Amino acid sequence: MKILNKIRNPEKYLVDITDKQKFLIGIQVSSNTLKKKFDAYETKQENKVYSPQIANGIYAKRNILGEYIPDKTRPKEICYRALQWELRDWGGNWHEGVSYVPYKRYPRNFIEPKNVKFALKSLANGEKILIANYIFKKQELDKKNLDLIKFIVNLLIETVGNAEIFPLDSATEMPVRVIETVSWQILPKGERIYDFVKHGINHVSKSEKIMIQKRVRLLESYFPDKIYKGVDSYTGYLVFYYKNKGLYVFDSIMYGQATYVFDKDWEKVSKLTKKQIIDNNIAKARLIHNNSWKSEVAKLLK
């Protein structure tokens, strides 16, 4: 899930992560941004690690230098603030010095710097991302972990304007993009246009499973910016969003005989039946699942 604003409660951004899943926090970043916003450090493993530059803002400063927090449970104490001054006397001569002005404030507790570092990693589909040096597991999160997640997310938003949650693939332990769940079923059943498979994907034939897997992997190979699924999970359509093309590609991982491509109002059309979409010529393209499907997809997404 991509996050665009600083957060207070990280838990609401983890709804698409299962309890047993591990996840990372990171970003997709250009080499130019990496040079401008991050300091690079060499390591013994010959891999560079990156730290947001202290000039980026308050979170970057806290990350490197730490911070002082007033302790309002204790009585105020007298401290001194340095004041530089210059004064000209009656003879026109200038004098200068430093005075220390007393004032009262609450005692301060020092909070150690977080020292969050980042490293370049690959998604399961080969795409490069920059990820923080912490792995979290949802069912093991406590207040300390949640505070750290909040800090990392806000640190990245301060630095580059966004952050993203990447779950780890259970088989490869490689980060993947979150499949976001929407509150409506994507492309609900039409009016007898297609024969739907009524059972779970484990009940379809072996050849159907292979074809479904190949289609999904091909669509992933074009690096979608987001993937959505309907409330019925693996009984509906997956939606692949390709920002640079401005296209939303609807493909069934369970049933159906075609892939639908839209370039606008995708949330509205997702609630229409297939009959409504076909009769009103709403889709930008409708790609039948046949031997030419792969080449037709390439024409749209390459």
Coordinates of N, CA and C in Angstrom, one line a residue, residues 10-213:
P10 N -0.3 3.7 12.4 CA 0.1 2.9 11.3 C -0.7 1.7 11.0
E11 N -1.5 1.2 12.0 CA -2.3 0.0 11.9 C -3.3 0.0 10.8
K12 N -3.9 1.2 10.5 CA -4.9 1.2 9.5 C -4.3 1.1 8.1
Y13 N -3.0 1.2 8.0 CA -2.3 1.0 6.7 C -1.8 -0.4 6.5
L14 N -2.1 -1.3 7.5 CA -1.7 -2.7 7.4 C -2.8 -3.7 7.2
V15 N -4.0 -3.2 6.8 CA -5.2 -4.0 6.7 C -5.0 -5.1 5.7
D16 N -4.2 -4.9 4.7 CA -4.0 -5.9 3.6 C -2.9 -6.8 3.9
I17 N -2.3 -6.7 5.0 CA -1.2 -7.6 5.5 C -1.9 -8.7 6.4
T18 N -1.6 -10.0 6.1 CA -2.2 -11.0 7.0 C -1.4 -11.1 8.3
D19 N -2.0 -11.7 9.3 CA -1.4 -11.7 10.6 C 0.0 -12.4 10.6
K20 N 0.2 -13.4 9.8 CA 1.4 -14.1 9.8 C 2.5 -13.6 8.8
Q21 N 2.1 -12.6 8.1 CA 3.0 -12.1 7.1 C 4.0 -11.1 7.6
K22 N 5.2 -11.2 7.0 CA 6.3 -10.3 7.3 C 6.2 -9.2 6.2
F23 N 6.7 -8.0 6.6 CA 6.6 -6.9 5.6 C 7.8 -5.9 5.9
L24 N 8.1 -5.1 4.9 CA 9.1 -4.1 4.9 C 8.4 -2.7 4.6
I25 N 9.2 -1.7 4.8 CA 8.8 -0.3 4.4 C 9.8 0.2 3.5
G26 N 9.4 0.8 2.4 CA 10.3 1.3 1.4 C 9.7 2.2 0.4
I27 N 10.4 2.5 -0.7 CA 9.9 3.4 -1.7 C 10.5 2.9 -3.1
Q28 N 9.9 3.4 -4.1 CA 10.4 3.3 -5.4 C 11.1 4.7 -5.7
V29 N 12.4 4.7 -5.9 CA 13.1 6.0 -6.0 C 14.0 6.1 -7.2
S30 N 14.1 7.2 -7.8 CA 15.0 7.4 -9.0 C 16.4 7.6 -8.5
S31 N 17.3 7.3 -9.4 CA 18.8 7.5 -9.0 C 19.0 9.0 -8.7
N32 N 18.3 9.9 -9.4 CA 18.5 11.3 -9.2 C 18.1 11.7 -7.8
T33 N 16.9 11.2 -7.3 CA 16.4 11.5 -6.0 C 17.3 10.9 -4.9
L34 N 17.8 9.7 -5.2 CA 18.7 9.0 -4.3 C 20.0 9.9 -4.0
K35 N 20.5 10.5 -5.1 CA 21.7 11.3 -4.9 C 21.4 12.6 -4.2
K36 N 20.2 13.2 -4.5 CA 19.9 14.5 -3.9 C 19.4 14.4 -2.4
K37 N 18.7 13.4 -2.1 CA 18.0 13.3 -0.8 C 18.7 12.3 0.2
F38 N 19.6 11.5 -0.2 CA 20.2 10.5 0.6 C 21.7 10.6 0.6
D39 N 22.3 10.3 1.8 CA 23.8 10.1 1.9 C 24.1 8.6 1.7
A40 N 25.1 8.3 1.0 CA 25.4 6.9 0.7 C 26.6 6.5 1.5
Y41 N 26.6 5.3 2.1 CA 27.7 4.7 2.9 C 28.2 3.4 2.4
E42 N 29.4 3.1 2.3 CA 29.9 1.8 1.9 C 29.9 0.9 3.1
T43 N 29.7 -0.4 2.8 CA 29.7 -1.4 3.9 C 30.7 -2.5 3.6
K44 N 30.9 -3.4 4.6 CA 31.9 -4.5 4.4 C 31.4 -5.5 3.3
Q45 N 30.1 -5.5 3.2 CA 29.5 -6.4 2.2 C 29.5 -5.9 0.8
E46 N 30.1 -4.7 0.6 CA 30.3 -4.1 -0.7 C 28.9 -3.6 -1.2
N47 N 27.9 -3.5 -0.4 CA 26.6 -2.9 -0.8 C 26.5 -1.6 -0.1
K48 N 26.0 -0.6 -0.8 CA 25.8 0.7 -0.2 C 24.6 0.7 0.7
V49 N 24.6 1.5 1.8 CA 23.4 1.8 2.5 C 23.2 3.3 2.4
Y50 N 21.9 3.7 2.6 CA 21.5 5.1 2.4 C 20.8 5.6 3.7
S51 N 21.1 6.9 3.9 CA 20.4 7.6 5.1 C 19.9 8.9 4.6
P52 N 18.7 9.3 4.9 CA 18.2 10.6 4.5 C 19.0 11.7 5.0
Q53 N 19.3 12.7 4.2 CA 20.2 13.8 4.6 C 19.5 14.6 5.7
I54 N 20.3 15.1 6.6 CA 19.8 15.8 7.8 C 19.0 17.1 7.4
A55 N 19.4 17.6 6.2 CA 18.7 18.9 5.8 C 17.3 18.6 5.3
N56 N 16.9 17.4 5.2 CA 15.5 17.1 4.6 C 14.4 17.5 5.6
G57 N 14.7 17.5 6.9 CA 13.7 18.0 7.8 C 13.8 17.4 9.2
I58 N 12.8 17.5 10.0 CA 12.9 17.2 11.5 C 13.1 15.7 11.7
Y59 N 12.4 14.8 10.8 CA 12.5 13.4 11.0 C 13.9 12.9 10.6
A60 N 14.5 13.5 9.6 CA 15.9 13.1 9.2 C 16.9 13.5 10.3
K61 N 16.6 14.7 11.0 CA 17.4 15.2 12.1 C 17.3 14.2 13.3
R62 N 16.1 13.8 13.6 CA 15.9 12.9 14.7 C 16.5 11.5 14.4
N63 N 16.5 11.1 13.1 CA 17.1 9.8 12.7 C 18.6 9.8 13.0
I64 N 19.2 10.9 12.7 CA 20.7 11.0 12.8 C 21.2 11.5 14.2
L65 N 20.5 12.5 14.7 CA 21.0 13.2 15.9 C 20.3 12.8 17.2
G66 N 19.1 12.3 17.0 CA 18.2 12.1 18.2 C 17.4 13.4 18.5
E67 N 16.8 13.4 19.7 CA 16.1 14.6 20.0 C 15.9 14.7 21.6
Y68 N 15.6 15.9 22.0 CA 15.3 16.1 23.5 C 13.8 16.3 23.7
I69 N 13.2 15.6 24.6 CA 11.8 15.7 24.9 C 11.6 16.3 26.3
P70 N 10.8 17.4 26.5 CA 10.6 18.0 27.8 C 9.9 16.9 28.7
D71 N 10.3 16.8 29.9 CA 9.7 16.0 30.9 C 8.9 16.8 31.9
K72 N 7.6 16.9 31.6 CA 6.7 17.8 32.3 C 6.2 17.2 33.7
T73 N 6.7 16.0 34.0 CA 6.5 15.4 35.3 C 7.4 15.9 36.4
R74 N 8.4 16.6 36.0 CA 9.4 17.1 36.9 C 9.3 18.7 37.0
P75 N 9.8 19.3 38.1 CA 9.7 20.7 38.2 C 10.7 21.4 37.2
K76 N 10.4 22.6 36.8 CA 11.2 23.4 35.9 C 12.6 23.7 36.5
E77 N 13.6 23.8 35.7 CA 14.9 24.1 36.1 C 15.4 25.4 35.4
I78 N 16.4 26.0 36.0 CA 17.0 27.2 35.4 C 18.0 26.8 34.3
C79 N 17.9 27.3 33.1 CA 18.9 27.1 32.1 C 19.3 28.5 31.5
Y80 N 20.3 28.5 30.7 CA 20.8 29.7 30.2 C 20.9 29.7 28.6
R81 N 20.4 30.8 28.1 CA 20.5 31.0 26.6 C 21.5 32.0 26.3
A82 N 22.4 31.7 25.4 CA 23.5 32.6 24.9 C 22.9 33.7 24.1
L83 N 23.3 34.9 24.3 CA 22.9 36.1 23.5 C 24.1 36.9 23.1
Q84 N 24.3 37.0 21.8 CA 25.4 37.8 21.2 C 25.0 39.2 21.2
W85 N 25.9 40.1 21.6 CA 25.5 41.5 21.6 C 26.7 42.4 21.1
E86 N 26.3 43.6 20.5 CA 27.2 44.6 20.1 C 26.8 46.0 20.7
L87 N 27.7 46.8 21.1 CA 27.3 48.1 21.7 C 28.4 49.2 21.4
R88 N 27.9 50.3 21.0 CA 28.8 51.4 20.7 C 28.8 52.4 21.9
D89 N 30.0 52.8 22.4 CA 30.1 53.7 23.5 C 30.0 55.1 23.1
W90 N 30.1 56.1 24.1 CA 29.9 57.5 23.7 C 31.0 58.0 22.8
G91 N 32.1 57.3 22.8 CA 33.2 57.7 22.0 C 33.2 57.2 20.6
G92 N 32.1 56.4 20.3 CA 31.9 55.8 18.9 C 32.6 54.5 18.8
N93 N 33.1 53.9 19.8 CA 33.8 52.6 19.8 C 32.8 51.5 20.0
W94 N 33.0 50.5 19.1 CA 32.1 49.3 19.2 C 32.7 48.3 20.2
H95 N 31.8 47.7 21.0 CA 32.2 46.6 21.9 C 31.2 45.4 21.6
E96 N 31.7 44.2 21.8 CA 30.8 43.0 21.6 C 31.1 41.9 22.6
G97 N 30.2 41.1 22.8 CA 30.4 40.0 23.7 C 29.2 39.0 23.7
V98 N 29.2 38.1 24.7 CA 28.1 37.1 24.8 C 27.6 37.1 26.2
S99 N 26.3 37.3 26.4 CA 25.7 37.2 27.7 C 24.8 36.0 27.8
Y100 N 24.7 35.4 29.0 CA 23.9 34.2 29.2 C 22.7 34.6 30.0
V101 N 21.6 34.5 29.3 CA 20.3 34.9 29.9 C 19.6 33.7 30.5
P102 N 19.3 33.8 31.8 CA 18.6 32.7 32.5 C 17.1 32.6 32.1
Y103 N 16.6 31.4 32.1 CA 15.2 31.2 31.9 C 14.9 29.8 32.4
K104 N 13.6 29.6 32.7 CA 13.1 28.3 33.2 C 12.5 27.4 32.2
R105 N 12.8 26.1 32.3 CA 12.2 25.2 31.3 C 12.2 23.8 32.0
Y106 N 11.3 22.9 31.5 CA 11.3 21.6 32.0 C 12.6 20.8 31.7
P107 N 13.0 19.9 32.5 CA 14.2 19.1 32.2 C 13.9 18.3 30.9
R108 N 14.9 18.0 30.2 CA 14.7 17.3 28.9 C 15.4 15.9 29.0
N109 N 14.7 15.0 28.4 CA 15.2 13.6 28.3 C 15.7 13.4 26.8
F110 N 16.8 12.8 26.7 CA 17.4 12.6 25.4 C 16.9 11.3 24.8
I111 N 16.4 11.4 23.5 CA 15.9 10.2 22.8 C 17.0 9.8 21.8
E112 N 17.5 8.6 21.9 CA 18.5 8.2 21.0 C 18.1 8.2 19.5
P113 N 19.1 8.5 18.6 CA 18.7 8.5 17.2 C 18.3 7.2 16.7
K114 N 17.3 7.1 15.8 CA 16.8 5.9 15.3 C 17.8 5.1 14.4
N115 N 18.6 5.9 13.7 CA 19.6 5.4 12.8 C 19.0 4.4 11.8
V116 N 17.9 4.7 11.2 CA 17.3 3.9 10.2 C 18.1 4.0 8.9
K117 N 18.5 2.9 8.4 CA 19.3 2.9 7.1 C 18.4 2.2 6.0
F118 N 18.7 2.5 4.8 CA 18.0 1.9 3.7 C 19.0 1.2 2.7
A119 N 18.5 0.2 2.0 CA 19.3 -0.5 1.0 C 18.4 -0.8 -0.2
L120 N 19.1 -0.9 -1.4 CA 18.4 -1.2 -2.6 C 18.1 -2.7 -2.7
K121 N 16.9 -3.1 -2.9 CA 16.5 -4.5 -3.1 C 15.7 -4.6 -4.3
S122 N 15.4 -5.9 -4.7 CA 14.5 -6.2 -5.8 C 13.2 -6.8 -5.4
L123 N 12.1 -6.3 -6.0 CA 10.9 -7.0 -5.9 C 10.9 -8.3 -6.5
A124 N 9.9 -9.2 -6.2 CA 9.8 -10.5 -6.8 C 9.8 -10.4 -8.4
N125 N 9.3 -9.3 -8.9 CA 9.2 -9.1 -10.3 C 10.4 -8.5 -10.9
G126 N 11.5 -8.2 -10.1 CA 12.7 -7.6 -10.6 C 12.9 -6.1 -10.5
E127 N 11.8 -5.5 -10.1 CA 11.8 -4.0 -10.0 C 12.6 -3.6 -8.7
K128 N 13.4 -2.5 -8.9 CA 14.3 -2.1 -7.8 C 13.5 -1.1 -6.8
I129 N 13.7 -1.3 -5.5 CA 13.1 -0.5 -4.5 C 14.2 -0.2 -3.4
L130 N 13.9 0.9 -2.7 CA 14.8 1.2 -1.5 C 14.0 0.9 -0.3
I131 N 14.5 0.0 0.6 CA 13.8 -0.5 1.8 C 14.6 -0.2 3.1
A132 N 13.8 0.0 4.1 CA 14.4 0.2 5.5 C 15.0 -1.1 6.0
N133 N 15.9 -1.0 6.9 CA 16.6 -2.1 7.5 C 15.9 -2.8 8.6
Y134 N 14.6 -2.9 8.5 CA 13.8 -3.6 9.5 C 12.8 -4.5 8.9
I135 N 12.6 -5.7 9.4 CA 11.5 -6.6 8.9 C 10.5 -6.7 10.1
F136 N 9.3 -6.5 9.8 CA 8.2 -6.6 10.8 C 7.3 -7.8 10.5
K137 N 6.7 -8.3 11.5 CA 5.7 -9.4 11.4 C 4.4 -8.9 12.1
K138 N 3.3 -8.9 11.4 CA 2.1 -8.2 11.8 C 1.7 -8.7 13.2
Q139 N 1.6 -10.1 13.4 CA 1.1 -10.6 14.6 C 2.0 -10.4 15.8
E140 N 3.2 -9.9 15.6 CA 4.2 -9.6 16.7 C 4.4 -8.1 17.0
L141 N 3.6 -7.3 16.3 CA 3.7 -5.9 16.5 C 3.3 -5.4 17.9
D142 N 4.2 -4.6 18.6 CA 3.9 -4.0 19.8 C 4.0 -2.5 19.7
K143 N 3.8 -1.8 20.7 CA 3.8 -0.3 20.6 C 5.2 0.2 20.1
K144 N 6.3 -0.4 20.5 CA 7.6 0.0 20.1 C 7.7 -0.2 18.6
N145 N 7.3 -1.3 18.1 CA 7.3 -1.6 16.6 C 6.4 -0.6 15.8
L146 N 5.2 -0.4 16.4 CA 4.3 0.5 15.7 C 4.8 1.9 15.6
D147 N 5.5 2.4 16.7 CA 6.1 3.7 16.7 C 7.2 3.8 15.7
L148 N 8.0 2.7 15.6 CA 9.1 2.7 14.6 C 8.5 2.7 13.2
I149 N 7.5 1.9 12.9 CA 6.8 2.0 11.6 C 6.4 3.4 11.2
K150 N 5.7 4.0 12.2 CA 5.2 5.4 12.0 C 6.4 6.3 11.7
F151 N 7.5 6.1 12.4 CA 8.7 7.0 12.2 C 9.3 6.8 10.8
I152 N 9.4 5.5 10.4 CA 10.0 5.2 9.1 C 9.1 5.8 8.0
V153 N 7.8 5.6 8.1 CA 6.9 6.1 7.1 C 7.0 7.6 7.0
N154 N 7.0 8.3 8.1 CA 7.0 9.8 8.1 C 8.4 10.3 7.6
L155 N 9.4 9.5 7.9 CA 10.8 9.9 7.5 C 10.8 9.9 5.9
L156 N 10.2 8.8 5.3 CA 10.2 8.7 3.9 C 9.4 9.7 3.2
I157 N 8.2 10.0 3.8 CA 7.3 11.0 3.3 C 7.9 12.4 3.3
E158 N 8.7 12.7 4.4 CA 9.4 14.0 4.5 C 10.5 14.0 3.4
T159 N 11.1 12.9 3.1 CA 12.2 12.9 2.2 C 11.8 12.9 0.8
V160 N 10.9 12.0 0.4 CA 10.5 11.9 -1.0 C 9.0 12.0 -1.3
G161 N 8.2 12.2 -0.3 CA 6.8 12.4 -0.5 C 5.9 11.2 -0.5
N162 N 6.4 10.0 -0.3 CA 5.6 8.9 -0.2 C 6.3 7.7 0.5
A163 N 5.6 6.7 0.9 CA 6.2 5.5 1.4 C 5.3 4.3 1.0
E164 N 5.8 3.1 1.1 CA 5.0 2.0 0.7 C 5.3 0.8 1.6
I165 N 4.2 0.0 1.8 CA 4.3 -1.3 2.6 C 4.5 -2.4 1.6
F166 N 5.6 -3.2 1.8 CA 5.9 -4.3 0.9 C 5.9 -5.6 1.7
P167 N 4.9 -6.5 1.6 CA 4.9 -7.8 2.2 C 6.0 -8.7 1.6
L168 N 6.5 -9.6 2.4 CA 7.4 -10.6 1.9 C 6.7 -11.8 1.4
D169 N 7.1 -12.2 0.2 CA 6.6 -13.5 -0.4 C 6.9 -14.6 0.5
S170 N 5.9 -15.5 0.9 CA 6.1 -16.6 1.8 C 7.1 -17.6 1.3
A171 N 7.2 -17.7 0.0 CA 8.1 -18.8 -0.6 C 9.5 -18.2 -0.8
T172 N 9.6 -17.0 -1.4 CA 10.9 -16.5 -1.7 C 11.5 -15.6 -0.7
E173 N 10.7 -15.1 0.2 CA 11.1 -14.0 1.2 C 11.5 -12.7 0.5
M174 N 11.1 -12.6 -0.8 CA 11.3 -11.3 -1.5 C 10.2 -10.4 -1.3
P175 N 10.4 -9.1 -1.3 CA 9.3 -8.1 -1.1 C 8.4 -8.1 -2.4
V176 N 7.1 -8.0 -2.2 CA 6.2 -7.8 -3.3 C 5.3 -6.7 -3.0
R177 N 4.5 -6.2 -4.0 CA 3.5 -5.1 -3.7 C 2.3 -5.7 -3.1
V178 N 1.7 -4.9 -2.2 CA 0.5 -5.2 -1.5 C -0.6 -5.2 -2.6
I179 N -1.5 -6.2 -2.5 CA -2.7 -6.2 -3.3 C -3.8 -5.6 -2.5
E180 N -4.3 -4.4 -2.9 CA -5.2 -3.7 -2.1 C -6.6 -4.2 -2.2
T181 N -7.3 -4.3 -1.1 CA -8.7 -4.8 -1.2 C -9.6 -3.6 -1.2
V182 N -10.6 -3.7 -2.2 CA -11.6 -2.6 -2.3 C -12.9 -3.0 -1.7
S183 N -13.8 -2.1 -1.5 CA -15.0 -2.4 -0.7 C -16.1 -2.9 -1.6
W184 N -15.8 -3.1 -2.9 CA -16.9 -3.6 -3.8 C -16.3 -4.7 -4.6
Q185 N -17.1 -5.6 -5.1 CA -16.7 -6.6 -6.0 C -16.3 -6.1 -7.4
I186 N -15.2 -6.4 -7.9 CA -14.7 -5.9 -9.2 C -15.4 -6.7 -10.3
L187 N -16.0 -6.1 -11.2 CA -16.7 -6.7 -12.3 C -17.6 -7.9 -11.8
P188 N -18.7 -7.6 -11.1 CA -19.6 -8.6 -10.6 C -20.2 -9.4 -11.8
K189 N -20.8 -10.5 -11.4 CA -21.3 -11.4 -12.4 C -22.3 -10.7 -13.3
G190 N -22.2 -10.9 -14.7 CA -23.1 -10.3 -15.6 C -24.3 -11.2 -15.8
E191 N -25.1 -10.8 -16.8 CA -26.4 -11.5 -17.0 C -26.3 -12.7 -18.0
R192 N -25.7 -13.8 -17.5 CA -25.5 -15.0 -18.2 C -24.7 -14.8 -19.5
I193 N -23.8 -13.9 -19.5 CA -22.9 -13.7 -20.6 C -21.8 -14.8 -20.6
Y194 N -21.3 -15.1 -19.4 CA -20.2 -16.1 -19.3 C -20.6 -17.2 -18.3
D195 N -20.0 -18.3 -18.5 CA -20.2 -19.4 -17.6 C -19.1 -19.2 -16.5
F196 N -19.6 -19.0 -15.3 CA -18.7 -18.7 -14.2 C -18.3 -20.0 -13.5
V197 N -17.1 -20.1 -13.1 CA -16.6 -21.2 -12.2 C -17.1 -20.9 -10.8
K198 N -17.8 -21.8 -10.2 CA -18.5 -21.4 -8.9 C -17.7 -21.8 -7.7
H199 N -16.6 -22.5 -7.9 CA -15.8 -23.0 -6.7 C -14.5 -22.3 -6.7
G200 N -13.7 -22.5 -5.7 CA -12.4 -21.9 -5.5 C -11.4 -22.4 -6.6
I201 N -10.3 -21.7 -6.7 CA -9.3 -22.0 -7.7 C -8.7 -23.3 -7.6
N202 N -8.7 -23.9 -6.4 CA -8.2 -25.3 -6.2 C -9.1 -26.3 -6.9
H203 N -10.2 -25.9 -7.3 CA -11.2 -26.9 -7.9 C -11.1 -26.8 -9.4
V204 N -10.4 -25.9 -10.0 CA -10.3 -25.8 -11.5 C -9.2 -26.8 -11.9
S205 N -9.2 -27.1 -13.2 CA -8.3 -28.1 -13.7 C -6.8 -27.6 -13.7
K206 N -5.9 -28.5 -13.8 CA -4.5 -28.2 -13.7 C -4.1 -27.2 -14.9
S207 N -4.6 -27.5 -16.0 CA -4.3 -26.6 -17.2 C -4.8 -25.2 -17.0
E208 N -6.0 -25.1 -16.4 CA -6.6 -23.8 -16.1 C -5.7 -23.0 -15.1
K209 N -5.2 -23.7 -14.1 CA -4.4 -23.1 -13.1 C -3.1 -22.5 -13.8
I210 N -2.5 -23.3 -14.7 CA -1.3 -22.9 -15.4 C -1.6 -21.7 -16.3
M211 N -2.7 -21.6 -16.9 CA -3.1 -20.5 -17.8 C -3.3 -19.2 -16.9
I212 N -4.0 -19.4 -15.8 CA -4.2 -18.2 -14.9 C -2.9 -17.7 -14.4
Q213 N -2.0 -18.6 -14.0 CA -0.7 -18.2 -13.5 C 0.1 -17.4 -14.6

